[in-house]
Tab-separated table of C-alpha atoms in Angstrom:
chain	number	residue	atom	x	y	z
D	19	UNK	CA	-38.180	-29.810	-41.715
D	20	UNK	CA	-39.764	-29.266	-45.301
D	21	UNK	CA	-39.190	-32.836	-46.344
D	22	UNK	CA	-40.840	-34.594	-43.495
D	23	UNK	CA	-43.978	-31.999	-43.927
D	24	UNK	CA	-43.408	-30.414	-40.282
D	25	UNK	CA	-43.881	-26.933	-41.832
D	26	UNK	CA	-47.488	-27.170	-41.801
D	27	UNK	CA	-48.153	-26.641	-38.100
D	28	UNK	CA	-45.542	-23.302	-38.558
D	29	UNK	CA	-48.069	-22.195	-41.122
D	30	UNK	CA	-50.540	-19.143	-40.607
D	31	UNK	CA	-53.119	-20.164	-38.054
D	32	UNK	CA	-56.671	-20.424	-39.087
D	33	UNK	CA	-59.028	-18.199	-38.056
D	34	UNK	CA	-59.419	-18.046	-34.409
D	35	UNK	CA	-62.241	-18.183	-32.085
D	36	UNK	CA	-61.305	-17.391	-28.862
D	37	UNK	CA	-64.867	-18.084	-27.021
D	38	UNK	CA	-64.778	-21.488	-29.282
D	39	UNK	CA	-61.290	-22.755	-27.966
D	40	UNK	CA	-62.094	-21.726	-24.278
D	41	UNK	CA	-65.335	-23.530	-24.679
D	42	UNK	CA	-63.132	-26.792	-25.988
D	43	UNK	CA	-61.163	-26.583	-23.147
D	44	UNK	CA	-63.706	-26.440	-20.138
D	45	UNK	CA	-65.933	-29.439	-21.413
D	46	UNK	CA	-63.522	-32.298	-21.314
D	47	UNK	CA	-64.959	-34.999	-19.963
D	48	UNK	CA	-62.001	-35.891	-17.397
D	49	UNK	CA	-64.490	-39.049	-15.735
D	50	UNK	CA	-63.622	-41.452	-18.286
D	51	UNK	CA	-63.449	-45.408	-17.580
D	52	UNK	CA	-61.317	-47.955	-19.232
D	53	UNK	CA	-64.016	-48.969	-21.532
D	54	UNK	CA	-64.642	-45.336	-22.986
D	55	UNK	CA	-60.910	-44.765	-23.346
D	56	UNK	CA	-61.448	-44.680	-27.284
D	57	UNK	CA	-63.618	-41.473	-26.523
D	58	UNK	CA	-60.847	-40.111	-24.379
D	59	UNK	CA	-60.001	-37.792	-27.017
D	60	UNK	CA	-62.959	-35.801	-27.784
D	61	UNK	CA	-64.608	-32.920	-26.307
D	62	UNK	CA	-67.973	-30.988	-26.374
D	63	UNK	CA	-68.275	-27.724	-28.019
D	64	UNK	CA	-71.608	-25.819	-29.153
D	65	UNK	CA	-73.478	-29.151	-28.925
D	66	UNK	CA	-71.121	-31.228	-31.189
D	67	UNK	CA	-68.517	-33.830	-30.008
D	68	UNK	CA	-65.002	-32.766	-31.339
D	69	UNK	CA	-62.358	-35.078	-31.636
D	70	UNK	CA	-58.841	-34.462	-31.511
D	71	UNK	CA	-56.989	-37.511	-31.293
D	72	UNK	CA	-53.487	-37.975	-32.791
D	73	UNK	CA	-54.504	-39.263	-35.921
D	74	UNK	CA	-57.245	-36.562	-36.406
D	75	UNK	CA	-54.409	-33.703	-35.477
D	76	UNK	CA	-52.029	-35.720	-37.721
D	77	UNK	CA	-54.314	-35.601	-40.639
D	78	UNK	CA	-55.420	-32.124	-40.421
D	79	UNK	CA	-51.624	-30.710	-40.670
D	80	UNK	CA	-50.946	-33.525	-43.186
D	81	UNK	CA	-48.106	-35.036	-41.594
D	82	UNK	CA	-46.874	-38.539	-41.469
D	83	UNK	CA	-47.816	-40.671	-38.290
D	84	UNK	CA	-44.347	-41.305	-37.622
D	85	UNK	CA	-43.267	-44.496	-35.831
D	86	UNK	CA	-41.860	-45.626	-32.262
D	87	UNK	CA	-38.710	-43.661	-31.292
D	88	UNK	CA	-35.777	-45.783	-30.609
D	89	UNK	CA	-34.719	-46.142	-26.924
D	90	UNK	CA	-32.002	-44.220	-26.381
D	91	UNK	CA	-28.861	-46.173	-24.277
D	92	UNK	CA	-26.267	-43.745	-24.482
D	93	UNK	CA	-26.838	-40.158	-23.424
D	94	UNK	CA	-23.212	-39.278	-24.251
D	95	UNK	CA	-24.135	-39.976	-28.083
D	96	UNK	CA	-26.932	-37.158	-27.355
D	97	UNK	CA	-24.128	-34.617	-26.561
D	98	UNK	CA	-22.457	-34.833	-29.710
D	99	UNK	CA	-25.707	-34.164	-31.614
D	100	UNK	CA	-26.472	-31.164	-29.262
D	101	UNK	CA	-23.141	-29.259	-28.543
D	102	UNK	CA	-21.329	-27.362	-31.479
D	103	UNK	CA	-17.765	-28.424	-30.263
D	104	UNK	CA	-16.228	-31.548	-31.141
D	105	UNK	CA	-15.139	-32.946	-27.871
D	106	UNK	CA	-18.209	-32.270	-25.352
D	107	UNK	CA	-18.425	-32.874	-21.504
D	108	UNK	CA	-20.203	-36.038	-20.918
D	109	UNK	CA	-23.654	-35.455	-20.309
D	110	UNK	CA	-25.406	-37.222	-17.148
D	111	UNK	CA	-29.233	-37.909	-17.837
D	112	UNK	CA	-29.966	-35.752	-14.770
D	113	UNK	CA	-28.287	-32.537	-15.759
D	114	UNK	CA	-30.106	-30.158	-17.794
D	115	UNK	CA	-28.670	-28.219	-21.399
D	116	UNK	CA	-28.851	-24.914	-21.377
D	117	UNK	CA	-30.445	-23.364	-24.456
D	118	UNK	CA	-27.883	-21.082	-25.910
D	119	UNK	CA	-25.075	-23.768	-25.540
D	120	UNK	CA	-26.807	-25.674	-27.977
D	121	UNK	CA	-26.322	-26.071	-32.444
D	122	UNK	CA	-27.771	-23.469	-34.205
D	123	UNK	CA	-30.001	-26.225	-35.784
D	124	UNK	CA	-31.026	-28.042	-32.447
D	125	UNK	CA	-32.231	-24.080	-31.148
D	126	UNK	CA	-34.236	-24.094	-34.306
D	127	UNK	CA	-35.704	-27.073	-33.566
D	128	UNK	CA	-36.427	-26.351	-29.854
D	129	UNK	CA	-38.172	-23.074	-30.785
D	130	UNK	CA	-40.212	-25.072	-33.692
D	131	UNK	CA	-41.204	-27.786	-30.837
D	132	UNK	CA	-42.104	-24.784	-28.168
D	133	UNK	CA	-44.261	-22.832	-30.383
D	134	UNK	CA	-46.183	-25.470	-32.185
D	135	UNK	CA	-45.718	-28.861	-30.788
D	136	UNK	CA	-45.828	-28.838	-26.993
D	137	UNK	CA	-46.180	-24.798	-26.081
D	138	UNK	CA	-43.780	-23.662	-23.508
D	139	UNK	CA	-42.328	-19.739	-22.852
D	140	UNK	CA	-39.428	-21.584	-20.921
D	141	UNK	CA	-36.744	-21.910	-23.039
D	142	UNK	CA	-33.419	-21.528	-20.820
D	143	UNK	CA	-33.109	-24.876	-19.570
D	144	UNK	CA	-33.851	-28.168	-21.716
D	145	UNK	CA	-34.750	-31.263	-19.497
D	146	UNK	CA	-34.076	-35.054	-20.890
D	147	UNK	CA	-37.304	-35.786	-22.122
D	148	UNK	CA	-36.933	-32.826	-24.338
D	149	UNK	CA	-33.292	-33.638	-25.237
D	150	UNK	CA	-34.818	-37.105	-26.628
D	151	UNK	CA	-37.218	-35.360	-28.541
D	152	UNK	CA	-34.315	-32.793	-30.050
D	153	UNK	CA	-32.285	-35.689	-30.603
D	154	UNK	CA	-34.816	-37.632	-32.766
D	155	UNK	CA	-35.875	-34.894	-34.757
D	156	UNK	CA	-32.324	-33.922	-35.194
D	157	UNK	CA	-31.321	-37.532	-36.351
D	158	UNK	CA	-34.066	-38.049	-38.383
D	159	UNK	CA	-36.694	-40.260	-36.914
D	160	UNK	CA	-40.094	-39.303	-37.880
D	161	UNK	CA	-41.773	-38.082	-34.608
D	162	UNK	CA	-45.656	-38.348	-34.344
D	163	UNK	CA	-46.666	-34.678	-33.763
D	164	UNK	CA	-50.452	-35.547	-33.959
D	165	UNK	CA	-50.061	-37.771	-30.634
D	166	UNK	CA	-47.616	-34.991	-29.280
D	167	UNK	CA	-49.984	-32.537	-29.580
D	168	UNK	CA	-53.206	-34.636	-28.581
D	169	UNK	CA	-51.353	-35.577	-25.267
D	170	UNK	CA	-50.225	-32.091	-24.518
D	171	UNK	CA	-54.088	-31.005	-24.924
D	172	UNK	CA	-55.091	-33.853	-22.775
D	173	UNK	CA	-52.535	-33.059	-19.788
D	174	UNK	CA	-53.629	-29.464	-19.668
D	175	UNK	CA	-57.486	-30.567	-19.858
D	176	UNK	CA	-56.729	-32.970	-16.916
D	177	UNK	CA	-54.644	-30.137	-14.609
D	178	UNK	CA	-56.838	-27.630	-13.139
D	179	UNK	CA	-54.535	-24.952	-13.550
D	180	UNK	CA	-54.515	-25.966	-17.419
D	181	UNK	CA	-57.689	-25.796	-18.383
D	182	UNK	CA	-57.714	-22.171	-18.049
D	183	UNK	CA	-54.507	-22.153	-20.623
D	184	UNK	CA	-55.631	-21.374	-24.448
D	185	UNK	CA	-53.134	-23.480	-26.321
D	186	UNK	CA	-53.351	-24.103	-30.075
D	187	UNK	CA	-56.108	-22.050	-31.068
D	188	UNK	CA	-55.607	-22.203	-34.724
D	189	UNK	CA	-55.779	-25.786	-34.969
D	190	UNK	CA	-58.849	-26.195	-32.251
D	191	UNK	CA	-60.843	-23.362	-33.949
D	192	UNK	CA	-60.106	-25.627	-37.445
D	193	UNK	CA	-60.990	-28.417	-35.316
D	194	UNK	CA	-64.318	-26.966	-33.955
D	195	UNK	CA	-65.164	-25.386	-37.466
C-alpha cells in the first residue's frame, strides 16, 4: 500500500464543513444530456462549480491513475488468493465470501476499501464485484481510486436515498475549499 501511494486516502481528513458537504450532494444536476457528459462530475456549492472527476480526485490524493483491470476468467484463481488454506473449495461467482474467512491481508484491504474508497458499513459478506477489486489489489494491479470514488459519489447522488448520505466529508470539504 505504501509503495503504490494508497495510504494518502487513509490520512487524517482535512477540516470538515458539514454544511458544504450537504450542499455538495444536494446540488447535483441529474438532468445531464449526452452532450453535457463532460460536466457530469461537477456540482454547485456556494456559487461555484466544484469538479469531482476521477482525475481531480486522483490528483488530490496524489495516487497514480491506474490501469484497466484485467478480466478475470478463472474465479477459482481468486480463491487461492483470498482464503488462508492451501486447497480451498471451488468458489462460484454467484457465491459470497464471509469477511472472517479471508486471509488477514485481504481482510485489511477490504477494511481499507470499505472505509476510504467505496464506503460501506456492511462488512460481513463480500460479493463478486468487491472480490474482483480485492483480488486486483492483492495481486498488485494499479486501481484507479479516483474513478472508484467519483463513481461512488455519482451513484449516491443519482439515488434519492443516497443524496441524504454524507460520504467522503474530508475530501468534499477540501475540494470545495
